[in-house]
Amino acid sequence: MTAFRGADLHCHSTFSDGLESPAQLVQRGVDAGLSVLALSDHDAVHGLPEFEAAAKGTGLVTVTASELSTRCDGDDVHVLGLFLDPDEVELRAKLARFRGDRDTRGSAMVEKLLALGMPLDIEEIRVVVGDGAFGRPHIARAMVARGYVKTLDEAFERFLSRGKPGYVPKPKWTLDEAIAAIRQAGGLSVVAHPIWYRDPEKVVSLGVAAGLDGLEVIHADQDGQKENQFSGLAEREGLLKSAGSDYHGPPEGRKRVGACLLDEENWNRMVAAATTRRAEAGRPPLDLRPR
Ligand code: AMP
Ligand code: FE
Ligand code: FE
Ligand code: ZN
């Protein structure tokens, strides 16, 4: 047995708003010396076969995942579905519909930006998005490329965040629906980056009432103090603890594969819960052997 070297359970690729392919992500995981890596694209599971294929021969343990957007308590609450069966048909169909909605919403945002004097080429952006999930980062990057803003953060702060003039909402799950859909697909539901919400404790308690499994205690945007706070919250609520970098590429500060790692004890707890969940949901058993 080789020693456990940590699990990064939250990463994006070009199948949503990440900048690197699943194969590039796998290479990042190998370079960081990880034991476990998850691909958790927004509203997408169709990048997982490529991720799986790229991991062959690396010795990494791979985790199938997706990040779902929900509305909860007036916030856009992200829920990770970890260990879900990517072949579950209802989930696949719903995610495909959401990706269609994202495309419609993307072109509506481009229209709004045009009216604000910032023309963008929607077809050029669609080429970049490909068959992935169209997100605000795609628009923000196009705005930077045209020189309308200097950074992605500026694009969000001035135009793309909720309440700003370029923002268009997208259809979302309710928190309860997302948790139920993940459960049906044999996965574990985890509230992502609690620091993003106005009242994380309320979000978690609503989640627990709906069958939530875990909380992302360690995340690139959460410092040591927040980590302790969310760790305590997870313990009080009987939730699994999760960890992830939320990598979108290229590496930057703590948004780097391997910068936010789950330890062996918490990983083992997750594996036990996921194994049970798969069986209860009637989905195929997990294969967590190193690839
Ligand atoms: P969407 O799913 O299209 O609503 O876009 C949300 C995504 O935008 C998140 O998953 C992040 O990847 C990214 N994002 C949100 N806020 C910011 C920000 N302030 N700066 C850069 N990226 C952001
Ligand atoms: Fe994202
Ligand atoms: Fe997120
Ligand atoms: Zn994410």
Coordinates of C-alpha atoms in Angstrom, one line a residue, residues 40-287:
S40 CA -17.1 18.1 -11.1
D41 CA -18.1 20.2 -14.1
H42 CA -21.1 22.5 -13.8
D43 CA -24.2 20.8 -15.3
A44 CA -22.2 18.2 -17.1
V45 CA -21.2 14.5 -16.7
H46 CA -20.3 13.9 -20.4
G47 CA -16.6 14.8 -19.8
L48 CA -16.2 11.9 -17.4
P49 CA -15.4 9.2 -20.0
E50 CA -12.5 11.3 -21.3
F51 CA -11.4 12.0 -17.7
E52 CA -11.5 8.2 -17.0
A53 CA -9.6 7.4 -20.1
A54 CA -6.9 10.0 -19.4
A55 CA -6.4 8.6 -15.9
K56 CA -5.5 5.1 -17.1
G57 CA -2.0 4.1 -16.0
T58 CA -1.5 7.1 -13.7
G59 CA -2.4 5.3 -10.4
L60 CA -5.0 8.0 -9.6
V61 CA -8.3 7.1 -8.0
T62 CA -11.0 9.0 -10.0
V63 CA -14.3 10.3 -8.7
T64 CA -17.3 11.0 -11.0
A65 CA -19.0 14.2 -10.1
S66 CA -21.0 17.3 -11.2
E67 CA -21.7 20.7 -9.6
L68 CA -25.4 21.7 -9.7
S69 CA -26.7 25.2 -9.3
T70 CA -29.7 25.6 -7.0
R71 CA -31.7 28.4 -5.6
C72 CA -31.9 28.5 -1.9
D73 CA -32.5 31.3 0.6
G74 CA -32.1 33.9 -2.1
D75 CA -28.6 32.6 -3.0
D76 CA -27.2 30.6 -5.9
V77 CA -26.2 27.6 -3.8
H78 CA -23.9 25.1 -5.6
V79 CA -24.3 21.4 -4.7
L80 CA -21.6 18.9 -5.7
G81 CA -22.9 15.4 -6.6
L82 CA -19.9 13.2 -5.8
F83 CA -19.6 9.5 -6.8
L84 CA -22.8 9.8 -8.9
D85 CA -23.4 7.3 -11.7
P86 CA -22.9 9.4 -14.9
D87 CA -25.1 7.0 -16.9
E88 CA -28.3 7.7 -14.8
V89 CA -30.7 8.7 -17.5
E90 CA -32.9 11.2 -15.7
L91 CA -29.9 13.2 -14.4
R92 CA -28.3 13.2 -17.9
A93 CA -31.5 14.4 -19.5
K94 CA -32.0 17.2 -16.9
L95 CA -28.3 18.4 -17.3
A96 CA -28.7 18.4 -21.1
R97 CA -31.8 20.7 -20.7
F98 CA -29.9 23.0 -18.3
R99 CA -27.0 23.3 -20.8
G100 CA -29.6 24.3 -23.4
D101 CA -30.9 27.0 -21.0
R102 CA -27.4 28.2 -20.4
D103 CA -26.8 28.7 -24.1
T104 CA -30.1 30.8 -24.4
R105 CA -29.1 32.8 -21.3
G106 CA -25.5 33.3 -22.6
S107 CA -26.9 34.9 -25.8
A108 CA -29.3 37.1 -23.7
M109 CA -26.3 38.3 -21.7
V110 CA -24.4 39.1 -24.9
E111 CA -27.5 41.2 -26.0
K112 CA -27.5 43.1 -22.7
L113 CA -23.7 43.8 -23.0
L114 CA -24.3 45.0 -26.6
A115 CA -26.9 47.5 -25.3
L116 CA -24.3 48.7 -22.8
G117 CA -21.9 49.4 -25.7
M118 CA -19.8 46.2 -25.4
P119 CA -20.4 44.1 -28.5
L120 CA -19.2 40.5 -28.3
D121 CA -19.3 37.7 -31.0
I122 CA -21.7 35.1 -29.6
E123 CA -20.7 32.5 -32.3
E124 CA -17.0 32.9 -31.4
I125 CA -17.9 32.3 -27.7
R126 CA -20.0 29.2 -28.7
V127 CA -17.0 27.7 -30.5
V128 CA -15.1 28.0 -27.2
V129 CA -18.0 26.5 -25.2
G130 CA -18.4 23.6 -27.7
D131 CA -20.8 21.0 -26.2
G132 CA -19.9 22.0 -22.7
A133 CA -21.9 24.1 -20.2
F134 CA -22.0 27.8 -21.2
G135 CA -21.2 29.9 -18.1
R136 CA -20.5 33.5 -17.2
P137 CA -16.8 33.0 -17.2
H138 CA -16.9 32.4 -20.9
I139 CA -18.5 35.9 -21.3
A140 CA -16.1 37.4 -18.8
R141 CA -13.1 36.1 -20.7
A142 CA -14.4 37.5 -24.0
M143 CA -14.8 40.8 -22.3
V144 CA -11.2 40.8 -21.1
A145 CA -10.1 39.8 -24.6
R146 CA -11.9 42.8 -26.1
G147 CA -10.4 45.1 -23.4
Y148 CA -13.8 46.1 -21.9
V149 CA -12.5 45.1 -18.5
K150 CA -9.0 44.2 -17.2
T151 CA -9.8 41.1 -15.2
L152 CA -12.5 38.4 -14.7
D153 CA -13.2 39.8 -11.3
E154 CA -13.9 43.2 -12.7
A155 CA -16.2 41.7 -15.3
F156 CA -18.2 40.0 -12.5
E157 CA -18.1 43.0 -10.2
R158 CA -19.3 45.6 -12.7
F159 CA -21.5 43.6 -15.1
L160 CA -22.1 39.9 -14.5
S161 CA -22.9 39.4 -10.9
R162 CA -26.6 39.3 -9.8
G163 CA -28.0 42.8 -9.8
K164 CA -25.4 44.1 -12.3
P165 CA -26.5 45.3 -15.7
G166 CA -25.2 42.4 -17.8
Y167 CA -26.7 39.7 -15.5
V168 CA -29.4 37.3 -16.7
P169 CA -30.5 34.5 -14.3
K170 CA -30.6 30.9 -15.4
P171 CA -33.1 28.2 -14.5
K172 CA -32.0 26.2 -11.5
W173 CA -32.9 23.2 -9.4
T174 CA -34.3 23.8 -5.9
L175 CA -31.9 22.6 -3.2
D176 CA -34.3 19.7 -2.4
E177 CA -34.5 18.6 -6.1
A178 CA -30.8 18.6 -6.6
I179 CA -30.2 16.6 -3.4
A180 CA -32.9 14.1 -4.5
A181 CA -31.5 13.8 -8.0
I182 CA -28.0 13.2 -6.8
R183 CA -29.3 10.5 -4.4
Q184 CA -31.2 8.8 -7.2
A185 CA -28.0 8.7 -9.3
G186 CA -26.2 7.0 -6.4
G187 CA -24.2 10.0 -5.4
L188 CA -23.4 12.0 -2.3
S189 CA -24.6 15.6 -2.1
V190 CA -22.2 18.2 -0.7
V191 CA -22.9 22.0 -0.3
A192 CA -19.9 23.7 -2.1
H193 CA -18.0 26.7 -0.9
P194 CA -20.3 27.8 2.0
I195 CA -18.4 31.0 2.3
W196 CA -20.2 32.3 -0.8
Y197 CA -23.6 32.4 0.9
R198 CA -25.2 35.1 3.0
D199 CA -26.2 32.6 5.8
P200 CA -24.2 29.3 5.4
E201 CA -25.8 27.9 8.6
K202 CA -29.3 28.3 7.2
V203 CA -28.3 26.8 3.8
V204 CA -26.9 23.8 5.7
S205 CA -29.9 23.3 7.9
L206 CA -32.2 23.5 4.9
G207 CA -29.9 21.0 3.1
V208 CA -29.9 18.6 6.1
A209 CA -33.7 18.6 6.1
A210 CA -33.6 17.6 2.5
G211 CA -31.1 14.8 3.0
L212 CA -27.8 16.6 2.4
D213 CA -24.7 14.4 2.9
G214 CA -21.7 16.7 3.3
L215 CA -20.2 20.2 3.4
E216 CA -17.1 21.5 1.5
V217 CA -15.1 22.5 4.6
I218 CA -11.9 23.1 2.7
H219 CA -12.0 25.3 -0.5
A220 CA -9.7 27.7 -2.2
D221 CA -11.8 30.7 -1.1
Q222 CA -11.9 29.6 2.6
D223 CA -9.0 30.5 5.0
G224 CA -8.0 28.5 8.1
Q225 CA -10.5 30.3 10.3
K226 CA -13.4 29.6 7.9
E227 CA -12.2 26.0 7.6
N228 CA -12.5 25.6 11.4
Q229 CA -15.9 27.2 11.4
F230 CA -17.3 25.0 8.7
S231 CA -15.6 22.0 10.2
G232 CA -17.5 22.6 13.4
L233 CA -20.8 23.1 11.5
A234 CA -20.3 19.8 9.6
E235 CA -19.7 18.0 12.9
R236 CA -22.7 19.5 14.6
E237 CA -25.0 18.6 11.7
G238 CA -23.5 15.1 11.2
L239 CA -22.3 15.9 7.7
L240 CA -19.3 14.4 5.9
K241 CA -16.4 16.8 5.3
S242 CA -15.2 17.5 1.8
A243 CA -12.3 19.4 0.2
G244 CA -11.6 20.8 -3.2
S245 CA -9.6 23.5 -5.0
D246 CA -12.5 24.5 -7.5
Y247 CA -9.8 24.5 -10.1
H248 CA -10.8 26.2 -13.4
G249 CA -7.2 26.5 -14.7
P250 CA -4.5 27.8 -15.1
P251 CA -3.0 27.5 -11.5
E252 CA -3.5 30.6 -9.5
G253 CA -2.9 30.9 -5.7
R254 CA -5.0 28.3 -3.9
K255 CA -7.1 27.7 -7.1
R256 CA -4.6 25.0 -8.0
V257 CA -5.1 21.2 -8.2
G258 CA -3.9 19.8 -4.9
A259 CA -4.0 23.0 -2.9
C260 CA -7.1 21.9 -0.9
L261 CA -7.0 18.3 0.1
L262 CA -9.1 15.9 2.0
D263 CA -7.3 13.6 4.5
E264 CA -7.5 9.9 4.6
E265 CA -9.9 9.6 7.5
N266 CA -12.5 11.8 5.9
W267 CA -11.9 10.2 2.5
N268 CA -12.6 6.8 4.0
R269 CA -15.8 8.0 5.6
M270 CA -16.9 9.3 2.2
V271 CA -16.1 6.0 0.5
A272 CA -18.2 4.1 3.0
A273 CA -21.2 6.4 2.6
A274 CA -20.9 6.4 -1.2
T275 CA -20.7 2.6 -1.3
T276 CA -23.9 2.3 0.7
R277 CA -25.6 5.0 -1.4
R278 CA -24.8 3.3 -4.7
A279 CA -26.4 0.1 -3.4
E280 CA -29.5 1.8 -2.0
A281 CA -30.0 3.6 -5.2
G282 CA -29.6 0.4 -7.2
R283 CA -26.7 1.9 -9.2
P284 CA -23.6 0.0 -10.2
P285 CA -21.0 -0.5 -7.4
L286 CA -18.1 2.0 -7.3
D287 CA -14.7 1.2 -8.7

